[in-house]
Amino acid sequence: MPHRQDTVAVGFEDRFGGITHAFFETLSPNEKELFKATTIAELLLEEVKAAEKIHKDKSISRKVSQALKPLVQGVEQYGAALDVISNASSQFLCPVWGSMRVILHLASEFGEYFGKISAMLEQVGLHLNSLRRFPRLYPHNERLEAAMVDVYRIIFRFCTDARNVFKKVSDKKVCQKGMIGLRSMIKLVWKPFKAQFGDLRADLSTAMEQVSTEVEIAEKEEAHAERERADKERRAQASRWDKTEHTHQKLESFFDEQSIQKVDKWLDPVNFENNHDDAVKLRHQGTGNWFLNGEAFKDWLDHDNSFLWLHAIPGAGKTVLVSSAIECLKNNVKNGDVGLAYFYCDYKESRKQEPSKLLCTLLSQLARQHKAVFQRLQAFAQERVKDNPASVPTHDELRSNFGTFLEGVFKQVILVIDAIDESSMRECMIGDLKTFKKHCPFIKILVSSREELDITKAFKSFPHVKINQSDVARKLKKLK
């Protein structure tokens, strides 16, 4: 099985169109030996220095070995770039060194033109030196490979044309007896070659520009790919972070819920939702609009520390009207700075008649709406059970600290209490509500009841709305 490097080399030899082979076939036996023996730039320079010694007494503007340094540097730059693509730069550079050595060997017999051909090689080297940004990171770029092959082809085109010039003169020299005819002949041959060299330099410049362009394109493509990789990694990292955060939140939520359940267990609130759900089921479309759109309800909503008493005869629909108000508040009061809690007194359940359960249930709802309220209640409960695990919250301590639990947390707290007349301890409940009204300016209260004498006496100074017989009749008419 062929080695990978051999396989790549064969592929590149095919792409070069057999240029090196074609050049080699035109050489004489001695030139072929010279070509094969040249594997590094040092051998080329040794050949040049030897020629300089021969022509040391002739007028050469500067040492050719110095002029060829840009060529050596340029070819090495090209070789480094070629090595990235082919992984076999030495195999392709040896023919370059060999072909140039053949040219300089032929030219060494002509002092003046030896300097001229060296100057041309210097120009080739200067072009190749622009490959300092060779594409070490783009070994699989086909467009870049094609541009590099074009440069290689142009180098050998120059070597072929230059060899033909000196070969023709050398062949004629064998036949010529007079040097005057020989000088005329080399001038004659050199002139079109010089013009051709101008075209060749232009082609080489274009090829080098193409290489540079392909490098820039490759760099942009690589930069774009790198940005995409970075974006992908950022998205993956963000996803991992989101998952971690989600897991953390789930754990935090789990522990928070456990803590809330512990506080709820200590408060032992009543199930207020079942009363609310039952009342909502009795509502019909438009039920209570007259009340919700009325001036009294709007004024109550618009003013801080407001109190509104809704009263009527038994069976007038107070509870359904209160449930409508609660739903309206739920839908319209979604600001985190506003807390909403409600309670339904129920003569059928003794726990729903107790003032302590009223306060426990209201605080339980508000604790779930703001972490700070929960933390204050948690600390309060922990302090109470520290010395007595069987401790339960008393009505007096809850009423005394009710405002403290909420103050500075909510800008406004709305309390809705239905059917306070159904409490066996309604006097205590009335006292609690009036205390909150007086000492907690951020609290507003909506309460409903029958028109009992003690309740009327307690709330007569507050704004109130009475459900009249006409309102009941209107309701019954709609239900028919």
Short mmCIF file of C-alpha atoms in Angstrom, two decimals:
data_model
loop_
_atom_site.label_atom_id
_atom_site.label_comp_id
_atom_site.label_asym_id
_atom_site.label_seq_id
_atom_site.Cartn_x
_atom_site.Cartn_y
_atom_site.Cartn_z
CA MET A 1 0.00 0.00 0.00
CA PRO A 2 1.49 3.43 -0.91
CA HIS A 3 2.46 5.79 1.89
CA ARG A 4 0.06 8.70 2.45
CA GLN A 5 2.76 11.22 1.48
CA ASP A 6 3.39 9.35 -1.79
CA THR A 7 -0.32 9.35 -2.53
CA VAL A 8 -0.59 13.08 -1.94
CA ALA A 9 2.52 13.72 -4.04
CA VAL A 10 1.11 11.78 -6.98
CA GLY A 11 -2.07 13.82 -6.74
CA PHE A 12 -0.13 17.07 -6.82
CA GLU A 13 2.10 15.89 -9.65
CA ASP A 14 -1.07 15.28 -11.66
CA ARG A 15 -2.37 18.76 -10.81
CA PHE A 16 0.93 20.34 -11.86
CA GLY A 17 0.32 18.84 -15.28
CA GLY A 18 3.63 16.98 -15.36
CA ILE A 19 5.53 20.28 -15.38
CA THR A 20 8.59 19.01 -13.53
CA HIS A 21 8.69 15.89 -15.66
CA ALA A 22 8.41 17.91 -18.87
CA PHE A 23 11.20 20.22 -17.75
CA PHE A 24 13.43 17.32 -16.77
CA GLU A 25 12.98 15.58 -20.12
CA THR A 26 14.41 18.61 -21.96
CA LEU A 27 17.68 18.54 -20.02
CA SER A 28 20.96 17.16 -21.23
CA PRO A 29 22.50 14.24 -19.31
CA ASN A 30 24.85 16.57 -17.41
CA GLU A 31 21.99 18.95 -16.60
CA LYS A 32 19.88 16.04 -15.37
CA GLU A 33 22.61 15.05 -12.95
CA LEU A 34 22.83 18.65 -11.77
CA PHE A 35 19.03 18.79 -11.41
CA LYS A 36 18.85 15.56 -9.40
CA ALA A 37 21.72 16.50 -7.13
CA THR A 38 20.14 19.80 -6.03
CA THR A 39 18.01 19.16 -2.97
CA ILE A 40 18.59 22.28 -0.86
CA ALA A 41 19.20 25.98 -1.42
CA GLU A 42 22.80 25.74 -0.15
CA LEU A 43 23.81 23.77 -3.26
CA LEU A 44 22.32 26.50 -5.43
CA LEU A 45 24.29 29.18 -3.59
CA GLU A 46 27.50 27.17 -3.85
CA GLU A 47 27.03 27.10 -7.61
CA VAL A 48 26.49 30.87 -7.62
CA LYS A 49 29.59 31.60 -5.51
CA ALA A 50 31.69 29.47 -7.82
CA ALA A 51 30.46 31.49 -10.78
CA GLU A 52 31.23 34.73 -8.96
CA LYS A 53 34.88 33.69 -8.61
CA ILE A 54 35.08 33.11 -12.36
CA HIS A 55 33.67 36.55 -13.12
CA LYS A 56 35.38 38.44 -10.29
CA ASP A 57 37.35 40.54 -12.76
CA LYS A 58 34.25 41.47 -14.73
CA SER A 59 31.76 44.26 -13.99
CA ILE A 60 28.88 42.87 -11.97
CA SER A 61 26.87 45.45 -10.01
CA ARG A 62 26.80 43.38 -6.84
CA LYS A 63 27.31 39.83 -5.75
CA VAL A 64 24.75 37.49 -7.24
CA SER A 65 24.66 35.43 -4.05
CA GLN A 66 23.38 38.51 -2.22
CA ALA A 67 20.78 39.16 -4.92
CA LEU A 68 19.50 35.59 -4.63
CA LYS A 69 18.76 35.80 -0.91
CA PRO A 70 15.18 37.08 -1.54
CA LEU A 71 14.72 34.14 -3.91
CA VAL A 72 15.85 31.64 -1.31
CA GLN A 73 13.62 33.22 1.32
CA GLY A 74 10.67 33.41 -1.08
CA VAL A 75 10.96 29.79 -2.21
CA GLU A 76 11.21 28.66 1.40
CA GLN A 77 8.07 30.65 2.22
CA TYR A 78 6.36 29.00 -0.71
CA GLY A 79 7.61 25.60 0.45
CA ALA A 80 6.23 26.13 3.93
CA ALA A 81 2.83 26.95 2.45
CA LEU A 82 3.06 24.00 0.08
CA ASP A 83 3.93 21.68 2.94
CA VAL A 84 0.65 22.55 4.67
CA ILE A 85 -1.29 21.51 1.59
CA SER A 86 0.73 18.53 0.37
CA ASN A 87 2.67 17.41 3.46
CA ALA A 88 5.54 16.84 1.02
CA SER A 89 7.20 20.21 0.42
CA SER A 90 10.71 18.77 0.00
CA GLN A 91 9.53 16.61 -2.88
CA PHE A 92 8.21 19.66 -4.72
CA LEU A 93 10.90 22.14 -3.74
CA CYS A 94 13.81 19.98 -4.91
CA PRO A 95 12.75 20.38 -8.58
CA VAL A 96 12.57 24.15 -8.06
CA TRP A 97 16.09 24.32 -6.67
CA GLY A 98 17.27 21.94 -9.38
CA SER A 99 15.74 23.89 -12.27
CA MET A 100 17.17 27.18 -11.02
CA ARG A 101 20.58 25.62 -10.56
CA VAL A 102 20.50 24.43 -14.15
CA ILE A 103 19.66 27.98 -15.35
CA LEU A 104 22.40 29.61 -13.28
CA HIS A 105 24.89 26.99 -14.41
CA LEU A 106 24.13 27.80 -18.04
CA ALA A 107 24.15 31.55 -17.39
CA SER A 108 27.45 31.43 -15.50
CA GLU A 109 29.28 31.45 -18.84
CA PHE A 110 27.87 34.88 -19.63
CA GLY A 111 28.97 37.38 -16.97
CA GLU A 112 26.60 40.22 -17.89
CA TYR A 113 23.57 38.00 -18.37
CA PHE A 114 24.44 35.92 -15.34
CA GLY A 115 23.75 39.07 -13.32
CA LYS A 116 20.59 39.82 -15.28
CA ILE A 117 19.08 36.39 -14.82
CA SER A 118 19.97 36.61 -11.11
CA ALA A 119 18.12 39.93 -10.92
CA MET A 120 15.09 38.27 -12.50
CA LEU A 121 15.25 35.47 -9.96
CA GLU A 122 15.46 38.10 -7.25
CA GLN A 123 12.20 39.60 -8.54
CA VAL A 124 10.59 36.15 -8.47
CA GLY A 125 11.77 35.78 -4.88
CA LEU A 126 10.33 39.13 -3.86
CA HIS A 127 6.94 38.05 -5.18
CA LEU A 128 7.15 34.75 -3.33
CA ASN A 129 8.06 36.55 -0.10
CA SER A 130 4.53 37.90 0.05
CA LEU A 131 3.57 34.40 1.18
CA ARG A 132 4.50 35.26 4.76
CA ARG A 133 0.81 34.81 5.59
CA PHE A 134 0.83 31.32 4.17
CA PRO A 135 -2.27 29.31 5.05
CA ARG A 136 -0.98 27.09 7.82
CA LEU A 137 -4.54 26.69 9.13
CA TYR A 138 -6.25 25.91 5.83
CA PRO A 139 -4.85 22.58 4.58
CA HIS A 140 -8.07 21.44 2.93
CA ASN A 141 -8.93 24.53 0.88
CA GLU A 142 -9.20 23.47 -2.79
CA ARG A 143 -9.25 27.03 -4.15
CA LEU A 144 -6.04 27.79 -2.27
CA GLU A 145 -4.44 24.60 -3.59
CA ALA A 146 -5.28 25.65 -7.16
CA ALA A 147 -3.71 29.09 -6.64
CA MET A 148 -0.54 27.51 -5.21
CA VAL A 149 -0.29 25.19 -8.21
CA ASP A 150 -0.52 28.23 -10.54
CA VAL A 151 2.48 29.78 -8.78
CA TYR A 152 4.44 26.55 -9.20
CA ARG A 153 3.55 26.38 -12.88
CA ILE A 154 4.73 29.97 -13.46
CA ILE A 155 8.07 29.27 -11.72
CA PHE A 156 8.74 26.38 -14.06
CA ARG A 157 7.59 28.40 -17.04
CA PHE A 158 10.24 30.96 -16.20
CA CYS A 159 12.88 28.24 -15.75
CA THR A 160 11.96 26.64 -19.07
CA ASP A 161 12.05 29.94 -20.97
CA ALA A 162 15.31 31.02 -19.34
CA ARG A 163 16.98 27.69 -20.05
CA ASN A 164 15.93 27.90 -23.68
CA VAL A 165 17.66 31.29 -23.99
CA PHE A 166 21.00 30.14 -22.64
CA LYS A 167 20.75 26.73 -24.26
CA LYS A 168 20.34 28.29 -27.70
CA VAL A 169 23.32 30.56 -27.13
CA SER A 170 25.43 27.74 -25.71
CA ASP A 171 24.64 25.51 -28.69
CA LYS A 172 25.56 28.34 -31.09
CA LYS A 173 28.72 29.03 -29.15
CA VAL A 174 30.05 25.63 -30.04
CA CYS A 175 29.63 26.47 -33.71
CA GLN A 176 30.71 30.12 -33.54
CA LYS A 177 34.38 31.04 -33.85
CA GLY A 178 33.96 34.76 -33.23
CA MET A 179 32.60 36.23 -29.98
CA ILE A 180 31.12 39.31 -31.68
CA GLY A 181 28.51 37.23 -33.41
CA LEU A 182 27.80 35.45 -30.13
CA ARG A 183 27.15 38.68 -28.21
CA SER A 184 24.85 39.89 -30.94
CA MET A 185 23.02 36.64 -30.86
CA ILE A 186 22.45 36.59 -27.08
CA LYS A 187 21.20 40.17 -27.26
CA LEU A 188 18.84 39.11 -30.00
CA VAL A 189 17.56 36.13 -28.00
CA TRP A 190 17.48 38.01 -24.71
CA LYS A 191 15.30 40.87 -25.92
CA PRO A 192 12.08 38.82 -26.45
CA PHE A 193 12.80 36.84 -23.29
CA LYS A 194 12.98 40.09 -21.34
CA ALA A 195 9.56 41.06 -22.72
CA GLN A 196 8.25 37.62 -21.86
CA PHE A 197 9.63 38.02 -18.35
CA GLY A 198 7.50 41.16 -17.96
CA ASP A 199 4.41 39.11 -18.80
CA LEU A 200 5.59 36.34 -16.49
CA ARG A 201 6.05 38.78 -13.60
CA ALA A 202 2.53 40.09 -14.20
CA ASP A 203 1.17 36.53 -14.19
CA LEU A 204 3.11 35.73 -11.02
CA SER A 205 1.83 38.90 -9.37
CA THR A 206 -1.75 37.95 -10.32
CA ALA A 207 -1.24 34.42 -9.02
CA MET A 208 0.16 35.73 -5.74
CA GLU A 209 -2.78 38.12 -5.41
CA GLN A 210 -5.08 35.16 -5.95
CA VAL A 211 -3.28 33.25 -3.20
CA SER A 212 -3.61 36.26 -0.90
CA THR A 213 -7.30 36.59 -1.78
CA GLU A 214 -7.92 32.91 -1.08
CA VAL A 215 -6.08 33.21 2.24
CA GLU A 216 -8.27 36.18 3.22
CA ILE A 217 -11.40 34.28 2.19
CA ALA A 218 -10.22 31.24 4.14
CA GLU A 219 -9.49 33.43 7.16
CA LYS A 220 -12.98 34.96 6.98
CA GLU A 221 -14.54 31.53 6.58
CA GLU A 222 -12.51 30.25 9.51
CA ALA A 223 -13.43 33.31 11.59
CA HIS A 224 -17.11 32.81 10.69
CA ALA A 225 -16.87 29.12 11.58
CA GLU A 226 -15.13 30.02 14.83
CA ARG A 227 -17.86 32.51 15.67
CA GLU A 228 -20.46 29.85 14.94
CA ARG A 229 -18.57 27.37 17.13
CA ALA A 230 -18.33 30.00 19.87
CA ASP A 231 -22.05 30.81 19.52
CA LYS A 232 -22.88 27.12 19.62
CA GLU A 233 -20.74 26.69 22.73
CA ARG A 234 -22.36 29.74 24.32
CA ARG A 235 -25.79 28.34 23.53
CA ALA A 236 -24.77 24.96 24.93
CA GLN A 237 -23.33 26.65 28.00
CA ALA A 238 -26.48 28.73 28.38
CA SER A 239 -28.56 25.57 28.02
CA ARG A 240 -26.45 23.82 30.65
CA TRP A 241 -26.78 26.85 32.90
CA ASP A 242 -30.55 26.98 32.33
CA LYS A 243 -30.81 23.30 33.23
CA THR A 244 -28.68 23.86 36.31
CA GLU A 245 -30.70 26.93 37.24
CA HIS A 246 -33.94 25.05 36.59
CA THR A 247 -32.75 22.19 38.80
CA HIS A 248 -31.71 24.70 41.45
CA GLN A 249 -35.06 26.43 41.23
CA LYS A 250 -36.85 23.10 41.49
CA LEU A 251 -34.83 22.22 44.57
CA GLU A 252 -35.33 25.70 45.99
CA SER A 253 -39.03 25.50 45.19
CA PHE A 254 -39.18 22.08 46.82
CA PHE A 255 -37.54 23.28 50.00
CA ASP A 256 -39.55 26.53 49.93
CA GLU A 257 -42.75 24.56 49.53
CA GLN A 258 -41.75 22.34 52.42
CA SER A 259 -41.10 25.43 54.56
CA ILE A 260 -44.41 26.98 53.51
CA GLN A 261 -46.18 23.77 54.39
CA LYS A 262 -44.57 23.85 57.83
CA VAL A 263 -45.73 27.43 58.40
CA ASP A 264 -49.17 26.55 57.02
CA LYS A 265 -49.31 23.58 59.36
CA TRP A 266 -48.62 25.93 62.26
CA LEU A 267 -51.17 28.51 61.07
CA ASP A 268 -53.69 25.80 60.18
CA PRO A 269 -55.81 27.97 57.79
CA VAL A 270 -59.29 26.96 56.67
CA ASN A 271 -60.16 25.87 53.14
CA PHE A 272 -61.49 29.14 51.78
CA GLU A 273 -61.36 28.10 48.13
CA ASN A 274 -64.28 25.68 48.28
CA ASN A 275 -66.63 28.48 49.40
CA HIS A 276 -65.33 30.72 46.64
CA ASP A 277 -65.67 28.03 43.98
CA ASP A 278 -69.25 27.27 45.02
CA ALA A 279 -70.15 30.96 44.80
CA VAL A 280 -68.49 31.39 41.41
CA LYS A 281 -70.52 28.48 40.04
CA LEU A 282 -73.72 30.33 40.92
CA ARG A 283 -72.69 33.40 38.95
CA HIS A 284 -74.19 34.19 35.56
CA GLN A 285 -72.77 36.45 32.89
CA GLY A 286 -73.07 40.06 33.94
CA THR A 287 -73.82 39.18 37.56
CA GLY A 288 -72.82 42.07 39.82
CA ASN A 289 -71.92 44.50 37.02
CA TRP A 290 -74.12 47.13 38.58
CA PHE A 291 -72.01 46.91 41.73
CA LEU A 292 -68.57 46.58 40.08
CA ASN A 293 -69.30 49.53 37.78
CA GLY A 294 -70.87 51.60 40.53
CA GLU A 295 -69.33 54.69 42.08
CA ALA A 296 -69.00 53.16 45.55
CA PHE A 297 -66.84 50.23 44.39
CA LYS A 298 -64.73 52.45 42.12
CA ASP A 299 -64.12 54.96 44.91
CA TRP A 300 -63.14 52.14 47.24
CA LEU A 301 -60.60 50.88 44.67
CA ASP A 302 -59.21 54.34 43.94
CA HIS A 303 -58.53 55.39 47.54
CA ASP A 304 -55.98 54.08 50.04
CA ASN A 305 -57.04 52.70 53.41
CA SER A 306 -60.66 52.57 52.21
CA PHE A 307 -63.48 50.54 53.76
CA LEU A 308 -66.67 49.40 52.01
CA TRP A 309 -69.57 47.56 53.62
CA LEU A 310 -71.97 45.59 51.37
CA HIS A 311 -75.22 44.64 53.13
CA ALA A 312 -78.61 43.19 52.29
CA ILE A 313 -81.43 40.98 53.50
CA PRO A 314 -80.86 37.18 53.54
CA GLY A 315 -80.89 35.55 50.10
CA ALA A 316 -80.15 38.76 48.21
CA GLY A 317 -76.97 37.31 46.65
CA LYS A 318 -74.29 38.93 48.78
CA THR A 319 -71.91 35.96 48.57
CA VAL A 320 -72.21 35.69 44.78
CA LEU A 321 -71.65 39.44 44.51
CA VAL A 322 -68.55 39.17 46.73
CA SER A 323 -67.17 36.32 44.57
CA SER A 324 -67.64 38.56 41.52
CA ALA A 325 -65.68 41.31 43.25
CA ILE A 326 -62.89 38.86 44.15
CA GLU A 327 -62.64 37.62 40.54
CA CYS A 328 -62.55 41.23 39.33
CA LEU A 329 -59.71 41.98 41.75
CA LYS A 330 -57.79 38.85 40.70
CA ASN A 331 -57.99 39.87 37.05
CA ASN A 332 -57.14 43.53 37.51
CA VAL A 333 -54.79 43.62 40.47
CA LYS A 334 -51.70 41.76 39.21
CA ASN A 335 -49.08 44.10 40.60
CA GLY A 336 -46.58 42.38 42.89
CA ASP A 337 -46.84 45.34 45.23
CA VAL A 338 -50.51 44.58 45.92
CA GLY A 339 -51.61 41.66 48.08
CA LEU A 340 -55.09 40.11 47.96
CA ALA A 341 -56.63 37.80 50.57
CA TYR A 342 -60.23 36.79 51.23
CA PHE A 343 -62.30 34.76 53.67
CA TYR A 344 -65.83 33.35 53.67
CA CYS A 345 -67.53 33.03 57.04
CA ASP A 346 -69.79 29.99 57.09
CA TYR A 347 -72.30 29.12 59.78
CA LYS A 348 -72.08 25.46 58.72
CA GLU A 349 -68.39 25.19 59.69
CA SER A 350 -67.31 26.31 63.13
CA ARG A 351 -63.67 26.88 62.12
CA LYS A 352 -64.86 29.43 59.56
CA GLN A 353 -66.48 31.43 62.34
CA GLU A 354 -63.35 31.84 64.50
CA PRO A 355 -61.52 35.21 64.48
CA SER A 356 -58.14 33.45 64.84
CA LYS A 357 -58.82 31.36 61.71
CA LEU A 358 -59.79 34.52 59.83
CA LEU A 359 -56.35 36.00 60.57
CA CYS A 360 -54.49 32.69 60.00
CA THR A 361 -56.17 32.20 56.63
CA LEU A 362 -55.54 35.77 55.45
CA LEU A 363 -51.85 35.61 56.46
CA SER A 364 -51.39 32.20 54.84
CA GLN A 365 -52.58 33.61 51.49
CA LEU A 366 -50.38 36.70 51.72
CA ALA A 367 -47.31 34.63 52.71
CA ARG A 368 -47.60 32.73 49.42
CA GLN A 369 -47.67 36.02 47.50
CA HIS A 370 -44.46 37.51 48.89
CA LYS A 371 -41.34 35.84 50.25
CA ALA A 372 -40.70 38.56 52.82
CA VAL A 373 -44.12 38.00 54.44
CA PHE A 374 -43.45 34.27 54.54
CA GLN A 375 -40.01 34.78 56.10
CA ARG A 376 -41.46 37.03 58.81
CA LEU A 377 -44.18 34.50 59.60
CA GLN A 378 -41.63 31.67 59.55
CA ALA A 379 -39.38 33.47 62.01
CA PHE A 380 -42.38 34.27 64.20
CA ALA A 381 -43.53 30.62 64.19
CA GLN A 382 -40.03 29.27 64.88
CA GLU A 383 -39.71 31.58 67.87
CA ARG A 384 -43.05 30.35 69.24
CA VAL A 385 -42.34 26.61 68.85
CA LYS A 386 -38.72 26.84 70.04
CA ASP A 387 -39.66 26.43 73.68
CA ASN A 388 -43.03 24.76 73.11
CA PRO A 389 -43.34 22.54 69.99
CA ALA A 390 -47.08 22.24 70.64
CA SER A 391 -47.55 26.01 70.45
CA VAL A 392 -50.35 27.30 68.21
CA PRO A 393 -50.92 30.90 67.10
CA THR A 394 -53.29 32.82 69.30
CA HIS A 395 -55.76 35.43 68.08
CA ASP A 396 -54.27 38.22 70.17
CA GLU A 397 -50.67 37.77 68.97
CA LEU A 398 -51.76 37.50 65.33
CA ARG A 399 -53.87 40.66 65.58
CA SER A 400 -51.05 42.54 67.35
CA ASN A 401 -48.48 41.56 64.68
CA PHE A 402 -50.75 41.51 61.63
CA GLY A 403 -49.57 44.90 60.32
CA THR A 404 -45.92 44.09 61.20
CA PHE A 405 -45.99 41.01 58.99
CA LEU A 406 -47.11 43.10 55.99
CA GLU A 407 -45.70 46.57 56.49
CA GLY A 408 -43.01 47.66 53.99
CA VAL A 409 -43.64 44.61 51.81
CA PHE A 410 -46.86 45.41 49.99
CA LYS A 411 -47.76 48.95 49.03
CA GLN A 412 -51.38 47.89 49.36
CA VAL A 413 -53.20 44.91 50.85
CA ILE A 414 -56.84 44.17 49.94
CA LEU A 415 -58.90 42.11 52.38
CA VAL A 416 -62.35 40.77 51.40
CA ILE A 417 -64.51 39.11 54.05
CA ASP A 418 -67.94 37.67 53.24
CA ALA A 419 -70.87 37.02 55.56
CA ILE A 420 -69.32 38.29 58.78
CA ASP A 421 -72.79 37.97 60.31
CA GLU A 422 -72.40 34.15 60.13
CA SER A 423 -69.62 34.21 62.70
CA SER A 424 -70.55 33.38 66.26
CA MET A 425 -67.73 35.68 67.36
CA ARG A 426 -68.43 38.49 64.92
CA GLU A 427 -67.85 41.18 67.48
CA CYS A 428 -64.22 40.14 67.69
CA MET A 429 -63.93 40.01 63.90
CA ILE A 430 -65.46 43.48 63.57
CA GLY A 431 -62.98 44.75 66.14
CA ASP A 432 -60.08 43.25 64.12
CA LEU A 433 -61.19 44.89 60.89
CA LYS A 434 -61.67 48.29 62.50
CA THR A 435 -58.22 47.99 64.11
CA PHE A 436 -56.61 47.27 60.74
CA LYS A 437 -58.45 50.19 59.23
CA LYS A 438 -57.17 52.50 61.93
CA HIS A 439 -53.55 51.35 62.30
CA CYS A 440 -52.64 49.94 58.87
CA PRO A 441 -52.94 52.70 56.24
CA PHE A 442 -51.88 50.34 53.42
CA ILE A 443 -54.90 48.02 54.01
CA LYS A 444 -58.31 48.40 52.34
CA ILE A 445 -61.28 46.27 53.34
CA LEU A 446 -64.46 45.02 51.65
CA VAL A 447 -66.88 43.24 53.96
CA SER A 448 -70.42 41.89 53.49
CA SER A 449 -73.14 40.95 55.95
CA ARG A 450 -76.84 40.97 56.71
CA GLU A 451 -78.31 44.12 58.17
CA GLU A 452 -77.88 43.03 61.79
CA LEU A 453 -78.18 45.76 64.42
CA ASP A 454 -74.72 45.34 65.97
CA ILE A 455 -73.04 45.22 62.58
CA THR A 456 -74.94 48.28 61.35
CA LYS A 457 -73.89 50.16 64.47
CA ALA A 458 -70.22 49.16 63.98
CA PHE A 459 -70.04 50.04 60.25
CA LYS A 460 -72.50 52.90 59.95
CA SER A 461 -69.71 55.50 59.65
CA PHE A 462 -68.10 53.72 56.66
CA PRO A 463 -69.19 53.89 53.01
CA HIS A 464 -71.72 51.18 52.27
CA VAL A 465 -73.83 49.69 49.49
CA LYS A 466 -77.21 48.12 50.06
CA ILE A 467 -78.68 45.48 47.79
CA ASN A 468 -82.24 46.67 47.33
CA GLN A 469 -85.34 44.65 46.48
CA SER A 470 -85.17 46.08 42.95
CA ASP A 471 -81.66 44.66 42.53
CA VAL A 472 -82.87 41.25 43.69
CA ALA A 473 -85.84 41.43 41.32
CA ARG A 474 -83.56 42.37 38.44
CA LYS A 475 -81.36 39.40 39.24
CA LEU A 476 -84.29 37.00 39.40
CA LYS A 477 -85.62 38.33 36.10
CA LYS A 478 -82.32 37.59 34.41
CA LEU A 479 -82.32 34.07 35.77
CA LYS A 480 -85.74 33.28 34.29
#
